[in-house]
Structure formats: structure tokens, C-alpha cells
Short mmCIF file of N, CA and C in Angstrom, two decimals:
data_model
loop_
_atom_site.label_atom_id
_atom_site.label_comp_id
_atom_site.label_asym_id
_atom_site.label_seq_id
_atom_site.Cartn_x
_atom_site.Cartn_y
_atom_site.Cartn_z
N MET H 1 1.10 -1.11 -0.08
CA MET H 1 -0.30 0.03 0.25
C MET H 1 0.78 1.07 0.12
N ALA H 2 0.32 2.15 -1.03
CA ALA H 2 1.20 3.60 -1.44
C ALA H 2 1.64 4.13 0.22
N ARG H 3 2.05 5.08 0.29
CA ARG H 3 2.57 5.80 1.59
C ARG H 3 2.83 7.45 0.84
N TYR H 4 1.89 8.57 1.29
CA TYR H 4 2.53 9.56 1.44
C TYR H 4 2.28 10.55 2.24
N ILE H 5 2.96 11.52 1.77
CA ILE H 5 3.36 12.66 2.21
C ILE H 5 2.71 13.86 2.15
N THR H 6 2.86 15.10 3.07
CA THR H 6 2.52 16.18 2.24
C THR H 6 3.34 17.22 2.58
N ILE H 7 3.88 17.77 1.98
CA ILE H 7 4.81 18.90 2.10
C ILE H 7 4.18 20.57 1.75
N THR H 8 4.04 21.37 2.58
CA THR H 8 3.84 22.46 2.40
C THR H 8 4.32 23.56 2.73
N LEU H 9 4.01 24.94 1.94
CA LEU H 9 4.93 26.33 2.45
C LEU H 9 3.54 26.90 3.30
N ASP H 10 4.77 26.93 4.37
CA ASP H 10 2.57 27.43 5.08
C ASP H 10 2.73 28.66 5.55
N LYS H 11 3.54 29.75 5.76
CA LYS H 11 3.52 31.43 4.90
C LYS H 11 2.48 31.71 4.20
N ARG H 12 2.99 30.41 1.93
CA ARG H 12 2.35 31.04 1.49
C ARG H 12 0.48 29.89 1.09
N GLY H 13 0.58 29.68 2.21
CA GLY H 13 -0.64 28.39 2.70
C GLY H 13 -0.80 27.11 1.28
N VAL H 14 0.24 26.89 1.21
CA VAL H 14 0.36 26.24 -0.42
C VAL H 14 0.38 24.59 0.17
N SER H 15 -0.23 23.82 -0.32
CA SER H 15 0.72 22.20 -0.43
C SER H 15 0.09 21.23 -1.42
N CYS H 16 1.01 20.13 -1.75
CA CYS H 16 1.28 19.41 -2.11
C CYS H 16 1.18 17.95 -1.47
N ARG H 17 1.04 17.47 -2.26
CA ARG H 17 1.23 15.04 -2.25
C ARG H 17 1.70 15.16 -2.53
N ALA H 18 3.11 13.38 -1.86
CA ALA H 18 3.77 12.94 -2.11
C ALA H 18 3.62 11.56 -2.14
N ARG H 19 3.92 11.14 -3.52
CA ARG H 19 3.46 9.31 -2.74
C ARG H 19 5.34 8.69 -2.48
N LEU H 20 5.35 7.94 -2.01
CA LEU H 20 6.91 7.59 -1.27
C LEU H 20 7.15 6.80 -2.37
N LEU H 21 8.41 6.25 -2.82
CA LEU H 21 8.78 5.38 -3.16
C LEU H 21 9.69 4.34 -2.66
N ASP H 22 8.56 4.23 -2.07
CA ASP H 22 8.78 2.88 -1.10
C ASP H 22 9.81 1.29 -1.66
N ASP H 23 9.88 1.16 -2.89
CA ASP H 23 10.94 0.35 -3.47
C ASP H 23 12.23 0.71 -3.94
N GLU H 24 12.44 2.49 -4.63
CA GLU H 24 13.21 2.30 -5.10
C GLU H 24 14.13 2.69 -3.93
N ALA H 25 13.68 3.44 -3.21
CA ALA H 25 15.12 3.58 -1.68
C ALA H 25 13.28 3.20 -0.39
N PRO H 26 14.07 1.86 -0.02
CA PRO H 26 13.29 1.91 1.02
C PRO H 26 14.40 2.54 2.17
N ARG H 27 15.35 2.33 2.74
CA ARG H 27 16.05 3.12 3.30
C ARG H 27 15.33 4.82 3.75
N THR H 28 15.82 5.17 2.69
CA THR H 28 15.28 7.06 3.08
C THR H 28 14.19 6.54 2.78
N CYS H 29 12.82 6.97 2.46
CA CYS H 29 11.41 6.34 2.95
C CYS H 29 11.29 6.36 4.45
N LYS H 30 12.34 4.82 4.84
CA LYS H 30 11.97 4.02 6.28
C LYS H 30 12.57 5.89 7.76
N ALA H 31 13.59 6.50 6.93
CA ALA H 31 14.25 7.03 8.02
C ALA H 31 13.02 8.32 7.89
N VAL H 32 12.92 8.77 5.77
CA VAL H 32 12.17 10.22 6.40
C VAL H 32 10.69 9.84 7.08
N TRP H 33 10.43 8.98 6.92
CA TRP H 33 8.29 8.42 7.90
C TRP H 33 8.87 8.42 9.12
N ASP H 34 9.81 7.97 9.36
CA ASP H 34 10.24 7.44 11.45
C ASP H 34 10.09 9.35 11.56
N ALA H 35 10.52 9.87 10.78
CA ALA H 35 10.95 11.24 11.51
C ALA H 35 9.86 12.96 11.36
N LEU H 36 9.09 12.07 10.61
CA LEU H 36 8.37 13.19 10.47
C LEU H 36 7.26 13.69 12.12
N PRO H 37 6.86 14.53 11.66
CA PRO H 37 6.89 15.91 10.76
C PRO H 37 8.21 16.77 11.06
N GLN H 38 8.45 17.03 9.79
CA GLN H 38 9.94 17.49 9.45
C GLN H 38 9.42 19.10 9.49
N SER H 39 9.78 20.70 9.98
CA SER H 39 9.87 21.74 9.24
C SER H 39 11.17 23.11 10.03
N GLY H 40 11.38 23.77 8.66
CA GLY H 40 12.37 24.51 8.81
C GLY H 40 12.07 25.47 7.79
N SER H 41 13.01 26.45 8.35
CA SER H 41 12.89 27.84 7.29
C SER H 41 12.93 27.06 5.49
N ALA H 42 12.48 27.86 5.01
CA ALA H 42 12.56 27.45 3.40
C ALA H 42 13.68 28.31 2.71
N TYR H 43 14.11 28.21 2.17
CA TYR H 43 15.70 28.29 0.63
C TYR H 43 15.09 28.25 -0.38
N HIS H 44 15.46 29.11 -1.50
CA HIS H 44 15.15 28.27 -2.57
C HIS H 44 16.99 28.53 -2.93
N ALA H 45 17.02 27.39 -3.56
CA ALA H 45 18.77 26.71 -4.26
C ALA H 45 18.77 28.30 -5.01
N LYS H 46 19.96 28.28 -4.88
CA LYS H 46 21.45 29.27 -5.81
C LYS H 46 21.70 28.72 -7.36
N TYR H 47 22.53 27.50 -6.50
CA TYR H 47 22.99 26.59 -7.80
C TYR H 47 22.12 25.84 -9.01
N ALA H 48 20.98 25.17 -8.07
CA ALA H 48 20.53 24.03 -8.25
C ALA H 48 19.39 24.75 -9.38
N ARG H 49 18.56 25.81 -9.06
CA ARG H 49 17.80 26.04 -10.20
C ARG H 49 16.29 26.26 -9.56
N ASN H 50 15.85 25.12 -9.71
CA ASN H 50 13.71 24.87 -9.22
C ASN H 50 14.38 23.86 -7.95
N GLU H 51 14.24 24.62 -7.12
CA GLU H 51 14.42 23.80 -6.28
C GLU H 51 14.37 24.71 -4.39
N VAL H 52 13.48 24.07 -4.22
CA VAL H 52 12.76 24.96 -2.51
C VAL H 52 12.92 23.62 -1.56
N TYR H 53 14.14 23.63 -0.32
CA TYR H 53 14.39 23.33 0.12
C TYR H 53 14.45 23.74 1.85
N THR H 54 14.56 22.86 3.28
CA THR H 54 15.11 23.11 3.82
C THR H 54 16.12 22.44 5.15
N LEU H 55 16.60 22.59 5.74
CA LEU H 55 17.15 21.97 6.50
C LEU H 55 17.05 21.58 7.39
N VAL H 56 17.27 20.62 8.32
CA VAL H 56 16.62 20.16 9.71
C VAL H 56 17.75 19.46 10.35
N PRO H 57 17.90 19.29 11.69
CA PRO H 57 18.48 18.87 11.96
C PRO H 57 19.14 17.02 11.56
N PRO H 58 19.53 16.33 11.53
CA PRO H 58 19.74 15.14 10.85
C PRO H 58 19.13 13.71 11.70
N PHE H 59 18.43 13.24 11.47
CA PHE H 59 17.66 12.24 11.74
C PHE H 59 17.77 10.45 11.77
N ALA H 60 17.95 10.72 10.48
CA ALA H 60 18.35 8.67 10.07
C ALA H 60 19.53 8.26 11.52
N ASP H 61 19.30 7.25 11.76
CA ASP H 61 20.49 6.50 12.32
C ASP H 61 19.60 5.26 12.30
N PRO H 62 20.46 4.21 11.56
CA PRO H 62 21.79 4.69 11.20
C PRO H 62 21.67 5.97 9.56
N LYS H 63 22.25 6.19 8.73
CA LYS H 63 21.98 6.97 7.45
C LYS H 63 21.76 6.35 6.65
N PRO H 64 20.68 6.48 5.51
CA PRO H 64 20.51 5.52 4.26
C PRO H 64 21.90 5.57 3.46
N GLY H 65 22.30 5.77 3.49
CA GLY H 65 23.01 5.36 2.32
C GLY H 65 22.98 5.85 0.89
N ARG H 66 23.17 6.27 -0.11
CA ARG H 66 23.03 6.16 -1.12
C ARG H 66 22.01 5.24 -1.70
N GLU H 67 21.13 5.51 -2.02
CA GLU H 67 19.90 4.90 -2.96
C GLU H 67 19.15 5.86 -3.90
N ASN H 68 18.82 5.31 -5.15
CA ASN H 68 17.77 6.06 -6.00
C ASN H 68 18.58 7.36 -6.68
N PRO H 69 19.70 7.17 -6.18
CA PRO H 69 20.61 9.23 -6.20
C PRO H 69 19.99 9.14 -7.49
N THR H 70 20.23 10.83 -7.78
CA THR H 70 20.16 11.76 -8.49
C THR H 70 21.00 12.93 -8.98
N ILE H 71 22.05 13.74 -10.49
CA ILE H 71 22.38 14.73 -9.82
C ILE H 71 21.64 15.71 -11.45
N THR H 72 20.13 14.94 -11.89
CA THR H 72 19.21 15.29 -12.23
C THR H 72 17.58 15.02 -11.73
N PRO H 73 17.58 15.72 -11.19
CA PRO H 73 15.91 16.16 -10.45
C PRO H 73 15.14 16.16 -11.30
N ILE H 74 14.19 16.46 -11.92
CA ILE H 74 13.28 16.63 -12.69
C ILE H 74 11.85 17.39 -11.61
N PRO H 75 11.15 18.20 -12.07
CA PRO H 75 9.82 18.08 -11.62
C PRO H 75 8.88 17.19 -11.35
N GLY H 76 8.33 16.86 -9.57
CA GLY H 76 7.86 16.80 -8.75
C GLY H 76 8.62 15.49 -8.17
N ASP H 77 10.48 15.33 -8.09
CA ASP H 77 10.86 15.16 -7.00
C ASP H 77 11.10 15.36 -5.98
N VAL H 78 11.25 14.41 -4.85
CA VAL H 78 11.30 14.89 -3.40
C VAL H 78 12.49 14.84 -3.14
N VAL H 79 13.30 14.81 -2.59
CA VAL H 79 14.88 14.25 -2.45
C VAL H 79 15.74 15.10 -1.31
N TYR H 80 16.38 13.93 -0.46
CA TYR H 80 16.89 13.80 0.61
C TYR H 80 18.51 14.38 0.39
N PHE H 81 19.00 15.02 1.76
CA PHE H 81 20.37 15.03 1.18
C PHE H 81 20.53 15.15 2.50
N GLY H 82 21.96 14.08 3.26
CA GLY H 82 23.11 14.64 4.42
C GLY H 82 23.88 15.21 4.47
N PHE H 83 24.38 15.90 5.05
CA PHE H 83 25.52 17.02 4.69
C PHE H 83 25.67 16.96 6.04
N GLU H 84 27.65 16.30 6.24
CA GLU H 84 28.18 16.57 7.24
C GLU H 84 28.22 18.54 7.47
N ALA H 85 28.41 18.39 8.70
CA ALA H 85 28.86 20.17 8.99
C ALA H 85 29.28 20.22 7.97
N TRP H 86 30.38 20.40 7.40
CA TRP H 86 31.85 21.31 7.06
C TRP H 86 31.60 20.92 5.34
N GLU H 87 30.12 20.55 5.14
CA GLU H 87 30.12 20.35 3.90
C GLU H 87 28.70 21.65 3.90
N ILE H 88 28.77 21.98 4.58
CA ILE H 88 27.16 23.83 4.15
C ILE H 88 27.92 24.59 4.95
N GLY H 89 28.67 24.56 5.73
CA GLY H 89 28.64 25.54 6.86
C GLY H 89 29.85 27.23 5.95
N ASN H 90 29.27 26.94 4.66
CA ASN H 90 30.67 28.10 4.40
C ASN H 90 29.08 29.03 4.08
N PRO H 91 30.28 30.41 4.54
CA PRO H 91 29.36 31.40 5.55
C PRO H 91 29.29 32.36 3.91
N ALA H 92 29.82 32.52 3.16
CA ALA H 92 29.24 32.22 1.45
C ALA H 92 27.60 32.01 1.10
N TYR H 93 27.10 30.97 1.16
CA TYR H 93 25.67 30.57 1.45
C TYR H 93 24.98 30.79 1.54
N GLY H 94 25.11 32.33 2.81
CA GLY H 94 24.04 33.17 3.31
C GLY H 94 23.43 31.70 4.23
N TYR H 95 23.64 30.91 5.02
CA TYR H 95 22.57 30.95 5.62
C TYR H 95 22.35 31.46 7.06
N ASP H 96 21.33 32.06 7.87
CA ASP H 96 21.32 32.76 9.03
C ASP H 96 22.77 31.81 10.14
N GLU H 97 23.26 32.45 11.11
CA GLU H 97 24.11 32.01 12.29
C GLU H 97 23.44 31.29 13.13
N GLY H 98 22.10 31.08 13.13
CA GLY H 98 21.43 29.74 13.84
C GLY H 98 20.67 28.79 12.96
N SER H 99 20.67 29.15 11.89
CA SER H 99 19.87 28.22 11.32
C SER H 99 21.21 26.95 11.31
N GLU H 100 20.54 25.80 10.77
CA GLU H 100 21.19 24.45 10.79
C GLU H 100 22.55 23.63 10.02
N ALA H 101 21.91 24.70 9.50
CA ALA H 101 23.57 24.92 8.45
C ALA H 101 25.23 25.28 8.71
N HIS H 102 25.21 25.51 10.30
CA HIS H 102 25.69 26.09 10.83
C HIS H 102 25.46 25.02 11.82
N SER H 103 24.75 24.18 11.94
CA SER H 103 25.08 22.66 13.41
C SER H 103 26.85 21.48 13.26
N ASP H 104 27.22 21.66 14.59
CA ASP H 104 27.77 20.69 14.73
C ASP H 104 26.93 19.14 14.42
N GLN H 105 26.75 18.90 14.56
CA GLN H 105 25.54 17.68 13.96
C GLN H 105 25.81 18.04 12.71
N GLY H 106 26.18 19.25 11.43
CA GLY H 106 25.18 18.22 10.14
C GLY H 106 24.21 18.90 9.66
N ALA H 107 23.76 18.47 9.29
CA ALA H 107 21.76 18.86 8.51
C ALA H 107 21.30 18.17 7.45
N THR H 108 20.61 18.02 7.89
CA THR H 108 19.78 16.79 6.77
C THR H 108 18.96 18.35 5.54
N ASP H 109 18.79 17.87 4.46
CA ASP H 109 18.26 18.82 3.44
C ASP H 109 17.49 18.12 2.90
N LEU H 110 15.97 18.26 3.51
CA LEU H 110 14.48 17.57 2.37
C LEU H 110 13.87 19.00 1.49
N ALA H 111 14.13 18.34 0.38
CA ALA H 111 13.97 19.57 -1.48
C ALA H 111 12.73 19.09 -1.99
N ILE H 112 12.30 19.91 -2.84
CA ILE H 112 11.07 19.06 -3.35
C ILE H 112 12.59 19.98 -4.77
N PHE H 113 11.19 19.51 -6.48
CA PHE H 113 12.01 20.32 -7.54
C PHE H 113 10.91 19.99 -7.94
N TYR H 114 10.88 21.98 -8.71
CA TYR H 114 9.36 22.00 -9.33
C TYR H 114 9.55 22.35 -10.48
N GLY H 115 10.83 22.38 -11.29
CA GLY H 115 10.77 22.66 -12.61
C GLY H 115 12.27 21.38 -13.58
N ARG H 116 11.68 21.73 -14.68
CA ARG H 116 12.92 21.37 -15.60
C ARG H 116 14.48 21.65 -15.45
N ASN H 117 15.35 21.05 -16.60
CA ASN H 117 16.93 21.92 -15.81
C ASN H 117 17.74 21.97 -14.61
N ASN H 118 17.25 20.81 -13.69
CA ASN H 118 18.11 20.97 -12.30
C ASN H 118 19.58 20.54 -12.88
N LEU H 119 20.35 20.59 -12.16
CA LEU H 119 22.01 20.09 -12.46
C LEU H 119 22.59 20.39 -11.22
N LEU H 120 22.71 19.22 -10.33
CA LEU H 120 22.80 19.14 -8.48
C LEU H 120 24.65 18.95 -8.71
N ILE H 121 24.44 20.10 -8.39
CA ILE H 121 26.72 21.05 -8.81
C ILE H 121 26.51 22.25 -7.62
N ASN H 122 27.46 21.73 -7.14
CA ASN H 122 28.51 22.92 -5.94
C ASN H 122 29.46 23.39 -6.66
N GLY H 123 29.86 24.98 -6.80
CA GLY H 123 30.75 25.57 -7.41
C GLY H 123 31.84 25.16 -6.00
N ASP H 124 31.97 24.78 -4.65
CA ASP H 124 32.79 24.38 -4.16
C ASP H 124 33.16 23.26 -3.96
N ALA H 125 31.93 22.11 -3.47
CA ALA H 125 31.45 20.95 -3.67
C ALA H 125 32.11 19.89 -4.96
N GLY H 126 31.63 20.35 -6.31
CA GLY H 126 31.66 19.63 -7.25
C GLY H 126 30.09 18.97 -7.15
N TRP H 127 29.87 18.39 -7.47
CA TRP H 127 28.67 16.80 -7.70
C TRP H 127 28.15 16.64 -5.80
N VAL H 128 26.86 16.93 -6.70
CA VAL H 128 25.58 16.63 -5.21
C VAL H 128 25.14 15.65 -5.25
N PRO H 129 25.10 14.17 -5.83
CA PRO H 129 23.57 13.56 -5.54
C PRO H 129 23.18 12.80 -4.62
N GLY H 130 21.78 13.33 -4.40
CA GLY H 130 20.81 13.06 -3.33
C GLY H 130 19.97 11.50 -4.07
N ASN H 131 19.94 11.52 -3.34
CA ASN H 131 17.87 9.93 -2.95
C ASN H 131 16.72 11.02 -3.30
N VAL H 132 16.55 10.40 -4.19
CA VAL H 132 14.81 10.81 -4.06
C VAL H 132 14.31 9.17 -4.78
N PHE H 133 13.42 10.19 -3.00
CA PHE H 133 12.41 9.15 -2.28
C PHE H 133 11.00 9.46 -2.36
N ALA H 134 10.53 10.27 -3.38
CA ALA H 134 9.26 10.09 -3.25
C ALA H 134 8.71 11.19 -4.80
N THR H 135 7.52 11.26 -5.33
CA THR H 135 6.87 12.23 -5.98
C THR H 135 6.32 12.51 -6.10
N ILE H 136 6.43 14.48 -6.04
CA ILE H 136 4.73 15.24 -5.85
C ILE H 136 3.89 14.71 -7.60
N GLU H 137 2.03 14.20 -6.57
CA GLU H 137 1.31 13.53 -7.62
C GLU H 137 -0.37 14.67 -7.06
N GLU H 138 0.52 15.36 -6.21
CA GLU H 138 -1.22 16.32 -6.60
C GLU H 138 -0.02 17.87 -6.06
N GLY H 139 -0.83 18.76 -6.80
CA GLY H 139 -0.86 20.09 -6.05
C GLY H 139 1.09 20.21 -6.88
N LEU H 140 1.61 19.52 -8.06
CA LEU H 140 3.01 20.80 -8.22
C LEU H 140 2.39 22.13 -8.90
N ALA H 141 2.18 22.38 -10.24
CA ALA H 141 1.52 23.74 -10.49
C ALA H 141 1.30 24.34 -9.35
N GLU H 142 0.59 24.35 -8.18
CA GLU H 142 0.42 25.63 -7.40
C GLU H 142 1.55 25.18 -5.97
N MET H 143 2.42 24.66 -5.96
CA MET H 143 3.83 24.71 -5.88
C MET H 143 4.83 25.22 -5.85
N ALA H 144 4.77 25.00 -7.51
CA ALA H 144 5.41 25.83 -8.18
C ALA H 144 5.05 26.79 -8.50
N ALA H 145 4.37 27.49 -8.74
CA ALA H 145 3.59 28.95 -8.33
C ALA H 145 3.50 29.64 -7.09
N ALA H 146 4.37 29.53 -6.46
CA ALA H 146 3.95 29.64 -5.28
C ALA H 146 5.60 29.39 -4.87
N ALA H 147 7.10 28.86 -4.93
CA ALA H 147 8.09 27.81 -5.92
C ALA H 147 8.88 29.54 -6.19
N GLN H 148 7.95 29.96 -7.28
CA GLN H 148 8.70 31.19 -8.28
C GLN H 148 8.28 33.07 -7.12
N ASP H 149 7.01 32.46 -6.75
CA ASP H 149 6.90 33.63 -5.84
C ASP H 149 8.24 33.60 -4.84
N LEU H 150 9.32 32.49 -4.24
CA LEU H 150 10.12 32.77 -3.06
C LEU H 150 11.21 33.55 -3.96
N TRP H 151 11.28 32.80 -5.50
CA TRP H 151 12.20 33.44 -5.36
C TRP H 151 12.02 34.86 -6.49
N LEU H 152 10.93 35.40 -6.80
CA LEU H 152 11.09 36.45 -7.00
C LEU H 152 10.59 37.29 -5.72
N ARG H 153 10.46 37.24 -4.48
CA ARG H 153 9.90 38.15 -3.54
C ARG H 153 11.19 37.92 -2.44
N GLY H 154 11.60 36.66 -2.40
CA GLY H 154 12.16 36.35 -0.74
C GLY H 154 11.86 35.40 -0.07
N VAL H 155 12.20 34.52 0.70
CA VAL H 155 11.88 33.51 1.93
C VAL H 155 12.18 33.64 2.82
N GLU H 156 12.11 35.18 3.23
CA GLU H 156 11.88 35.85 5.38
C GLU H 156 11.40 35.41 5.27
N GLY H 157 11.10 34.35 6.63
CA GLY H 157 9.67 33.99 7.12
C GLY H 157 8.70 33.13 6.78
N GLU H 158 9.76 32.39 5.59
CA GLU H 158 8.63 31.03 5.24
C GLU H 158 8.96 29.90 5.64
N THR H 159 8.64 28.74 5.88
CA THR H 159 8.61 27.46 6.22
C THR H 159 8.54 26.61 4.56
N LEU H 160 8.74 25.51 5.12
CA LEU H 160 8.69 23.84 3.99
C LEU H 160 8.47 23.33 5.27
N SER H 161 7.38 22.93 5.36
CA SER H 161 6.99 20.87 6.12
C SER H 161 6.51 20.10 5.59
N PHE H 162 7.03 19.03 5.83
CA PHE H 162 6.98 17.83 6.01
C PHE H 162 6.31 16.85 6.75
N ALA H 163 5.22 16.74 5.87
CA ALA H 163 4.31 15.57 6.94
C ALA H 163 4.03 14.47 6.92
N ARG H 164 3.27 13.10 7.79
CA ARG H 164 2.73 12.93 6.86
C ARG H 164 1.48 12.75 6.23
N ALA H 165 0.89 12.45 5.31
CA ALA H 165 -0.78 12.51 4.97
C ALA H 165 -1.51 11.25 5.24
#
């Protein structure tokens, strides 16, 4: 039986529904499902292009490792990244001092991709593969419009939340 999550841009009041890819990414799906709900400040990607994400404290124990990885996510992909502290704390990335990006524990990045032509590369680190663990099946168009609004008007005060549906 399929499992679903709801992903919400809280301030904008926009949600979408995504189906977990339990067959393709079972360890990642289990880690995320067991850790829900998760919520944090929303960010719009600088490098990857059409991505909105949040950084939360690491929650996977054990870490899922690489499964169903991509460096070219497509619209509707929901992706998990596990980062060590040294990988994302660079001040040039623009995270607030209190952000999970500066945690000694590292951070988990939960991301949605809403448009085409994404490439997961970072000028400082190179390729940044992530685990595709869900696919958005409802509300992608509305989420894409809200994500464009984030890009144009800014992310200040916005949160991105993930919950069991």
C-alpha cells in the first residue's frame, strides 16, 4: 500500500501531496517517514535552479546511504541529502547564524524540485547527488507558482513542512 506525505509552504498556504518511493528508496523512505513531521526555514536554491528546501537536524540512524540517487532531478522529485557540518557551513551560502547549516551535527536537507533543467552541482564541492524518495502527484503546479514567488519576493519568514498524509 502506497504511503503519502504532505509538503507545505506554510506562510503561503500552499501544499502538495507526494507518494513515497518505497521500492526504489526503502531506507530513505523509512528514515524520513519515521522522523515526520519535519519543518524548517524555506530556502530557494542558488545552484540547482528549481529547488525549494529546508535544513533540519540529522534524523537518520543509521544514515540511509546512497539509493535512487540523482544529480538531475525532474519536476516533482522529492530528494533527501545528508550533509556533514563541513559541507554546508560556508558563510558565502548566506544561511543565518542560527541555521541548521551551522550545526556541529551537520544537517538533513529535504528538497522539492518544481521545474526542469536542474543540475546538482556546487561550485565549492562539485557534484551533490541526492536520494529521490518521493514524487509529487498532486499540487505540483500550485507549489511551482509559490516557489517562483519565493524566488522573486524572497524566503524571509517562510517555512517548508513535511508531514505524513
